[in-house]
PDB file of C-alpha atoms in Angstrom:
ATOM      1  CA  UNK K   1      -8.945  17.186   0.072  1.00  0.00           C
ATOM      2  CA  UNK K   2      -9.808  13.626  -0.961  1.00  0.00           C
ATOM      3  CA  UNK K   3     -11.214  12.297  -4.224  1.00  0.00           C
ATOM      4  CA  UNK K   4     -14.175  10.449  -2.753  1.00  0.00           C
ATOM      5  CA  UNK K   5     -15.227   7.338  -4.642  1.00  0.00           C
ATOM      6  CA  UNK K   6     -18.305   5.159  -4.386  1.00  0.00           C
ATOM      7  CA  UNK K   7     -21.589   5.857  -2.637  1.00  0.00           C
ATOM      8  CA  UNK K   8     -21.028   7.221   0.825  1.00  0.00           C
ATOM      9  CA  UNK K   9     -19.561   4.609   3.147  1.00  0.00           C
ATOM     10  CA  UNK K  10     -20.651   1.593   1.070  1.00  0.00           C
ATOM     11  CA  UNK K  11     -17.479  -0.190  -0.004  1.00  0.00           C
ATOM     12  CA  UNK K  12     -16.995  -3.467  -1.807  1.00  0.00           C
ATOM     13  CA  UNK K  13     -15.228  -6.389  -0.138  1.00  0.00           C
ATOM     14  CA  UNK K  14     -12.282  -5.984  -2.513  1.00  0.00           C
ATOM     15  CA  UNK K  15      -8.798  -5.680  -1.102  1.00  0.00           C
ATOM     16  CA  UNK K  16      -6.365  -4.396  -3.704  1.00  0.00           C
ATOM     17  CA  UNK K  17      -2.668  -5.106  -3.226  1.00  0.00           C
ATOM     18  CA  UNK K  18      -0.072  -3.760  -5.620  1.00  0.00           C
ATOM     19  CA  UNK K  19       3.612  -4.465  -6.121  1.00  0.00           C
ATOM     20  CA  UNK K  20       6.144  -2.901  -8.452  1.00  0.00           C
ATOM     21  CA  UNK K  21       8.026  -4.074 -11.516  1.00  0.00           C
ATOM     22  CA  UNK K  22      11.810  -3.978 -11.990  1.00  0.00           C
ATOM     23  CA  UNK K  23      13.919  -0.821 -11.667  1.00  0.00           C
ATOM     24  CA  UNK K  24      17.593   0.009 -11.225  1.00  0.00           C
ATOM     25  CA  UNK K  25      19.335  -2.990  -9.616  1.00  0.00           C
ATOM     26  CA  UNK K  26      16.008  -4.482  -8.523  1.00  0.00           C
ATOM     27  CA  UNK K  27      15.737  -6.711 -11.579  1.00  0.00           C
ATOM     28  CA  UNK K  28      13.534  -9.002  -9.512  1.00  0.00           C
ATOM     29  CA  UNK K  29      11.409  -6.721  -7.362  1.00  0.00           C
ATOM     30  CA  UNK K  30      10.772  -8.219  -3.934  1.00  0.00           C
ATOM     31  CA  UNK K  31       7.481  -6.340  -3.625  1.00  0.00           C
ATOM     32  CA  UNK K  32       5.891  -8.104  -6.581  1.00  0.00           C
ATOM     33  CA  UNK K  33       7.483 -11.454  -5.724  1.00  0.00           C
ATOM     34  CA  UNK K  34       5.739 -11.263  -2.351  1.00  0.00           C
ATOM     35  CA  UNK K  35       2.432  -9.829  -3.582  1.00  0.00           C
ATOM     36  CA  UNK K  36       1.993 -12.447  -6.298  1.00  0.00           C
ATOM     37  CA  UNK K  37       2.090 -15.165  -3.622  1.00  0.00           C
ATOM     38  CA  UNK K  38      -0.838 -13.714  -1.649  1.00  0.00           C
ATOM     39  CA  UNK K  39      -3.494 -15.691  -3.584  1.00  0.00           C
ATOM     40  CA  UNK K  40      -1.873 -18.901  -2.290  1.00  0.00           C
ATOM     41  CA  UNK K  41      -2.477 -17.919   1.353  1.00  0.00           C
ATOM     42  CA  UNK K  42      -6.289 -18.382   1.254  1.00  0.00           C
ATOM     43  CA  UNK K  43      -7.005 -14.781   2.250  1.00  0.00           C
ATOM     44  CA  UNK K  44     -10.267 -14.727   0.303  1.00  0.00           C
ATOM     45  CA  UNK K  45     -11.548 -17.842   2.059  1.00  0.00           C
ATOM     46  CA  UNK K  46     -10.328 -16.919   5.535  1.00  0.00           C
ATOM     47  CA  UNK K  47     -11.167 -13.206   5.520  1.00  0.00           C
ATOM     48  CA  UNK K  48     -14.232 -13.116   3.278  1.00  0.00           C
ATOM     49  CA  UNK K  49     -12.680 -10.716   0.780  1.00  0.00           C
ATOM     50  CA  UNK K  50     -12.081 -10.447  -2.925  1.00  0.00           C
ATOM     51  CA  UNK K  51      -8.312 -10.181  -3.372  1.00  0.00           C
ATOM     52  CA  UNK K  52      -7.090  -8.182  -6.349  1.00  0.00           C
ATOM     53  CA  UNK K  53      -3.360  -7.992  -7.059  1.00  0.00           C
ATOM     54  CA  UNK K  54      -1.756  -5.661  -9.570  1.00  0.00           C
ATOM     55  CA  UNK K  55       1.802  -5.159 -10.805  1.00  0.00           C
ATOM     56  CA  UNK K  56       2.614  -1.488 -11.415  1.00  0.00           C
ATOM     57  CA  UNK K  57       5.540  -0.370 -13.596  1.00  0.00           C
ATOM     58  CA  UNK K  58       7.976   1.994 -11.882  1.00  0.00           C
ATOM     59  CA  UNK K  59       6.580   4.864 -13.908  1.00  0.00           C
ATOM     60  CA  UNK K  60       4.852   8.039 -12.739  1.00  0.00           C
ATOM     61  CA  UNK K  61       2.510   7.969 -15.736  1.00  0.00           C
ATOM     62  CA  UNK K  62       1.596   4.343 -15.030  1.00  0.00           C
ATOM     63  CA  UNK K  63       0.733   5.169 -11.415  1.00  0.00           C
ATOM     64  CA  UNK K  64      -1.495   8.061 -12.477  1.00  0.00           C
ATOM     65  CA  UNK K  65      -3.224   5.797 -14.976  1.00  0.00           C
ATOM     66  CA  UNK K  66      -3.571   2.599 -12.934  1.00  0.00           C
ATOM     67  CA  UNK K  67      -4.183   3.632  -9.325  1.00  0.00           C
ATOM     68  CA  UNK K  68      -7.155   6.006  -9.836  1.00  0.00           C
ATOM     69  CA  UNK K  69      -8.711   3.482 -12.218  1.00  0.00           C
ATOM     70  CA  UNK K  70      -8.489   0.748  -9.579  1.00  0.00           C
ATOM     71  CA  UNK K  71     -10.127   3.016  -6.997  1.00  0.00           C
ATOM     72  CA  UNK K  72     -12.974   4.001  -9.305  1.00  0.00           C
ATOM     73  CA  UNK K  73     -13.527   0.486 -10.654  1.00  0.00           C
ATOM     74  CA  UNK K  74     -13.517  -1.447  -7.381  1.00  0.00           C
ATOM     75  CA  UNK K  75     -14.150   1.092  -4.561  1.00  0.00           C
ATOM     76  CA  UNK K  76     -12.143  -1.269  -2.336  1.00  0.00           C
ATOM     77  CA  UNK K  77     -12.469  -2.018   1.330  1.00  0.00           C
ATOM     78  CA  UNK K  78      -8.691  -1.570   1.542  1.00  0.00           C
ATOM     79  CA  UNK K  79      -5.898  -0.516  -0.786  1.00  0.00           C
ATOM     80  CA  UNK K  80      -2.444  -1.829   0.105  1.00  0.00           C
ATOM     81  CA  UNK K  81       0.651  -0.771  -1.818  1.00  0.00           C
ATOM     82  CA  UNK K  82       3.892  -2.695  -1.445  1.00  0.00           C
ATOM     83  CA  UNK K  83       7.348  -1.537  -2.523  1.00  0.00           C
ATOM     84  CA  UNK K  84      10.941  -2.629  -1.977  1.00  0.00           C
ATOM     85  CA  UNK K  85      13.469  -0.744   0.137  1.00  0.00           C
ATOM     86  CA  UNK K  86      17.212  -1.362   0.087  1.00  0.00           C
ATOM     87  CA  UNK K  87      17.534  -0.182   3.694  1.00  0.00           C
ATOM     88  CA  UNK K  88      14.606  -2.118   5.156  1.00  0.00           C
ATOM     89  CA  UNK K  89      15.310  -5.177   7.301  1.00  0.00           C
ATOM     90  CA  UNK K  90      11.708  -5.900   8.243  1.00  0.00           C
ATOM     91  CA  UNK K  91       8.248  -5.065   6.938  1.00  0.00           C
ATOM     92  CA  UNK K  92       7.941  -1.285   7.204  1.00  0.00           C
ATOM     93  CA  UNK K  93       4.561   0.434   7.501  1.00  0.00           C
ATOM     94  CA  UNK K  94       4.592   3.985   6.146  1.00  0.00           C
ATOM     95  CA  UNK K  95       2.463   6.604   7.856  1.00  0.00           C
ATOM     96  CA  UNK K  96       2.340   9.467   5.353  1.00  0.00           C
ATOM     97  CA  UNK K  97       3.199  10.770   1.889  1.00  0.00           C
ATOM     98  CA  UNK K  98       4.026  14.170   0.402  1.00  0.00           C
ATOM     99  CA  UNK K  99       2.663  15.774  -2.738  1.00  0.00           C
ATOM    100  CA  UNK K 100       5.904  17.383  -3.983  1.00  0.00           C
ATOM    101  CA  UNK K 101       9.604  16.645  -4.279  1.00  0.00           C
ATOM    102  CA  UNK K 102       9.471  13.955  -6.967  1.00  0.00           C
ATOM    103  CA  UNK K 103      12.485  14.831  -9.092  1.00  0.00           C
ATOM    104  CA  UNK K 104      14.063  11.379  -9.438  1.00  0.00           C
ATOM    105  CA  UNK K 105      13.407   9.987 -12.940  1.00  0.00           C
ATOM    106  CA  UNK K 106      11.432   6.781 -13.325  1.00  0.00           C
ATOM    107  CA  UNK K 107      12.310   3.810 -15.548  1.00  0.00           C
ATOM    108  CA  UNK K 108      11.278   5.852 -18.586  1.00  0.00           C
ATOM    109  CA  UNK K 109      13.507   8.756 -17.585  1.00  0.00           C
ATOM    110  CA  UNK K 110      10.522  10.933 -16.670  1.00  0.00           C
ATOM    111  CA  UNK K 111       9.491  12.872 -13.568  1.00  0.00           C
ATOM    112  CA  UNK K 112       6.219  14.689 -12.789  1.00  0.00           C
ATOM    113  CA  UNK K 113       5.682  18.284 -13.851  1.00  0.00           C
ATOM    114  CA  UNK K 114       7.068  20.585 -11.137  1.00  0.00           C
ATOM    115  CA  UNK K 115       7.942  17.458  -9.167  1.00  0.00           C
ATOM    116  CA  UNK K 116       4.347  17.227  -7.893  1.00  0.00           C
ATOM    117  CA  UNK K 117       1.689  14.551  -7.827  1.00  0.00           C
ATOM    118  CA  UNK K 118      -1.335  15.795  -9.833  1.00  0.00           C
ATOM    119  CA  UNK K 119      -3.762  14.084  -7.447  1.00  0.00           C
ATOM    120  CA  UNK K 120      -4.849  15.809  -4.271  1.00  0.00           C
ATOM    121  CA  UNK K 121      -4.127  19.300  -2.971  1.00  0.00           C
ATOM    122  CA  UNK K 122      -2.712  18.836   0.546  1.00  0.00           C
ATOM    123  CA  UNK K 123       1.069  18.986   0.803  1.00  0.00           C
ATOM    124  CA  UNK K 124       1.146  15.978   3.114  1.00  0.00           C
ATOM    125  CA  UNK K 125      -1.458  13.298   3.801  1.00  0.00           C
ATOM    126  CA  UNK K 126      -1.235  10.774   6.643  1.00  0.00           C
ATOM    127  CA  UNK K 127      -3.065   7.482   6.753  1.00  0.00           C
ATOM    128  CA  UNK K 128      -5.972   7.535   9.211  1.00  0.00           C
ATOM    129  CA  UNK K 129      -5.316   3.905  10.050  1.00  0.00           C
ATOM    130  CA  UNK K 130      -3.669   3.259  13.410  1.00  0.00           C
ATOM    131  CA  UNK K 131      -0.366   2.199  11.876  1.00  0.00           C
ATOM    132  CA  UNK K 132       1.380   1.871  15.237  1.00  0.00           C
ATOM    133  CA  UNK K 133      -1.296  -0.517  16.511  1.00  0.00           C
ATOM    134  CA  UNK K 134      -1.278  -2.537  13.295  1.00  0.00           C
ATOM    135  CA  UNK K 135       2.492  -2.862  13.654  1.00  0.00           C
ATOM    136  CA  UNK K 136       2.105  -4.004  17.253  1.00  0.00           C
ATOM    137  CA  UNK K 137      -0.435  -6.661  16.279  1.00  0.00           C
ATOM    138  CA  UNK K 138       1.792  -8.001  13.497  1.00  0.00           C
ATOM    139  CA  UNK K 139       4.671  -8.298  15.959  1.00  0.00           C
ATOM    140  CA  UNK K 140       2.589 -10.390  18.366  1.00  0.00           C
ATOM    141  CA  UNK K 141       3.040 -13.329  16.011  1.00  0.00           C
ATOM    142  CA  UNK K 142       5.560 -15.745  17.513  1.00  0.00           C
ATOM    143  CA  UNK K 143       7.306 -16.377  14.225  1.00  0.00           C
ATOM    144  CA  UNK K 144       7.749 -14.721  10.859  1.00  0.00           C
ATOM    145  CA  UNK K 145       8.708 -11.223   9.816  1.00  0.00           C
ATOM    146  CA  UNK K 146       8.651  -8.322  12.229  1.00  0.00           C
ATOM    147  CA  UNK K 147       7.158  -4.933  11.407  1.00  0.00           C
ATOM    148  CA  UNK K 148       8.213  -1.367  12.115  1.00  0.00           C
ATOM    149  CA  UNK K 149       6.825   2.104  11.384  1.00  0.00           C
ATOM    150  CA  UNK K 150       8.308   4.822   9.174  1.00  0.00           C
ATOM    151  CA  UNK K 151       7.362   8.410   8.344  1.00  0.00           C
ATOM    152  CA  UNK K 152       9.654   8.686   5.300  1.00  0.00           C
ATOM    153  CA  UNK K 153       8.516   6.724   2.250  1.00  0.00           C
ATOM    154  CA  UNK K 154      11.445   7.875   0.096  1.00  0.00           C
ATOM    155  CA  UNK K 155      10.155  10.591  -2.289  1.00  0.00           C
ATOM    156  CA  UNK K 156      10.165   8.241  -5.290  1.00  0.00           C
ATOM    157  CA  UNK K 157       7.559   6.035  -6.936  1.00  0.00           C
ATOM    158  CA  UNK K 158       6.631   4.391  -3.634  1.00  0.00           C
ATOM    159  CA  UNK K 159       5.711   7.644  -1.917  1.00  0.00           C
ATOM    160  CA  UNK K 160       4.200   9.046  -5.121  1.00  0.00           C
ATOM    161  CA  UNK K 161       1.926   6.005  -5.331  1.00  0.00           C
ATOM    162  CA  UNK K 162       1.051   6.243  -1.642  1.00  0.00           C
ATOM    163  CA  UNK K 163       0.110   9.911  -1.953  1.00  0.00           C
ATOM    164  CA  UNK K 164      -2.056   9.129  -4.982  1.00  0.00           C
ATOM    165  CA  UNK K 165      -4.088   6.576  -3.020  1.00  0.00           C
ATOM    166  CA  UNK K 166      -4.209   8.660   0.154  1.00  0.00           C
ATOM    167  CA  UNK K 167      -5.726  11.469  -1.911  1.00  0.00           C
ATOM    168  CA  UNK K 168      -8.616   9.115  -2.706  1.00  0.00           C
ATOM    169  CA  UNK K 169      -9.183   7.791   0.820  1.00  0.00           C
ATOM    170  CA  UNK K 170      -6.747   7.992   3.718  1.00  0.00           C
ATOM    171  CA  UNK K 171      -9.034   5.771   5.831  1.00  0.00           C
ATOM    172  CA  UNK K 172      -8.477   2.731   3.619  1.00  0.00           C
ATOM    173  CA  UNK K 173      -4.889   3.077   2.416  1.00  0.00           C
ATOM    174  CA  UNK K 174      -1.500   1.905   3.607  1.00  0.00           C
ATOM    175  CA  UNK K 175       1.966   1.480   2.102  1.00  0.00           C
ATOM    176  CA  UNK K 176       4.303  -1.349   3.077  1.00  0.00           C
ATOM    177  CA  UNK K 177       8.013  -1.414   2.323  1.00  0.00           C
ATOM    178  CA  UNK K 178       9.653  -4.831   2.247  1.00  0.00           C
ATOM    179  CA  UNK K 179      13.373  -5.636   2.233  1.00  0.00           C
ATOM    180  CA  UNK K 180      15.147  -7.136  -0.732  1.00  0.00           C
ATOM    181  CA  UNK K 181      14.691 -10.880  -1.152  1.00  0.00           C
ATOM    182  CA  UNK K 182      16.655 -13.072   1.241  1.00  0.00           C
ATOM    183  CA  UNK K 183      17.883 -10.051   3.195  1.00  0.00           C
ATOM    184  CA  UNK K 184      16.890 -11.841   5.364  1.00  0.00           C
ATOM    185  CA  UNK K 185      13.346 -12.921   4.378  1.00  0.00           C
ATOM    186  CA  UNK K 186      12.093 -15.089   1.533  1.00  0.00           C
ATOM    187  CA  UNK K 187       9.228 -14.006  -0.725  1.00  0.00           C
ATOM    188  CA  UNK K 188       6.936 -16.412   1.124  1.00  0.00           C
ATOM    189  CA  UNK K 189       7.839 -14.929   4.512  1.00  0.00           C
ATOM    190  CA  UNK K 190       7.239 -11.423   3.184  1.00  0.00           C
ATOM    191  CA  UNK K 191       3.869 -12.475   1.739  1.00  0.00           C
ATOM    192  CA  UNK K 192       2.875 -13.943   5.106  1.00  0.00           C
ATOM    193  CA  UNK K 193       3.854 -10.690   6.813  1.00  0.00           C
ATOM    194  CA  UNK K 194       1.801  -8.649   4.352  1.00  0.00           C
ATOM    195  CA  UNK K 195      -1.124 -11.005   4.977  1.00  0.00           C
ATOM    196  CA  UNK K 196      -0.916 -10.324   8.710  1.00  0.00           C
ATOM    197  CA  UNK K 197      -1.007  -6.584   8.033  1.00  0.00           C
ATOM    198  CA  UNK K 198      -4.085  -7.037   5.835  1.00  0.00           C
ATOM    199  CA  UNK K 199      -5.799  -9.132   8.504  1.00  0.00           C
ATOM    200  CA  UNK K 200      -5.194  -6.439  11.119  1.00  0.00           C
ATOM    201  CA  UNK K 201      -6.405  -3.697   8.771  1.00  0.00           C
ATOM    202  CA  UNK K 202      -9.594  -5.576   7.924  1.00  0.00           C
ATOM    203  CA  UNK K 203     -10.387  -6.094  11.604  1.00  0.00           C
ATOM    204  CA  UNK K 204     -10.077  -2.368  12.201  1.00  0.00           C
ATOM    205  CA  UNK K 205     -11.963  -1.177   9.137  1.00  0.00           C
ATOM    206  CA  UNK K 206     -14.868  -3.608   9.555  1.00  0.00           C
ATOM    207  CA  UNK K 207     -15.136  -2.768  13.272  1.00  0.00           C
ATOM    208  CA  UNK K 208     -15.372   0.929  12.429  1.00  0.00           C
ATOM    209  CA  UNK K 209     -18.015   0.184   9.805  1.00  0.00           C
ATOM    210  CA  UNK K 210     -20.070  -1.703  12.415  1.00  0.00           C
ATOM    211  CA  UNK K 211     -19.918   1.289  14.755  1.00  0.00           C
ATOM    212  CA  UNK K 212     -20.981   3.587  11.910  1.00  0.00           C
ATOM    213  CA  UNK K 213     -23.977   1.347  11.195  1.00  0.00           C
ATOM    214  CA  UNK K 214     -25.001   1.249  14.876  1.00  0.00           C
ATOM    215  CA  UNK K 215     -24.830   5.030  15.153  1.00  0.00           C
ATOM    216  CA  UNK K 216     -27.224   5.624  12.255  1.00  0.00           C
TER     217      UNK K 216
END
């Protein structure tokens, strides 16, 4: 079950991209370092979107407060979450998220009641976006970061956040894991990779919207 927002299929041109604050040994979180560079890449001008970036504390309560508010306030065209992974070597596109199993404490030492996300009812939600095809398109670029696909987002704040957004709209949501900074990519290279993912997503979502309009 999804928490539908907005009026039918009418979405704004907003693209929301979030990164995370510091946690554990990630004193400088690569996800936010990359996300905060996106406004310098002229995405608004080149893609005709309104780019909104947001830094989310590594806190379950913060996710439950911030993410639904962003959905309800902006009814975005796309919602892209970015997190850091110690095992990632390239940009990693996550396909799904689970509702339960969140026992690891956040930066405040808290975990959700019963280890479950309070949003949504399905035990597992997969993105409706063609993640494999998006990955393939990103990898067609002759230079820059490569992308890969994963079905295990880690059962921590990253997956918790992903599930929260998927419960609102699985047709407009994706989660991207990036490697730690300079292992091997710089923040700029990661930002450029995220931008290529966004470009591919927009092409798909707007194409589907055109088909929906034609079929009316």
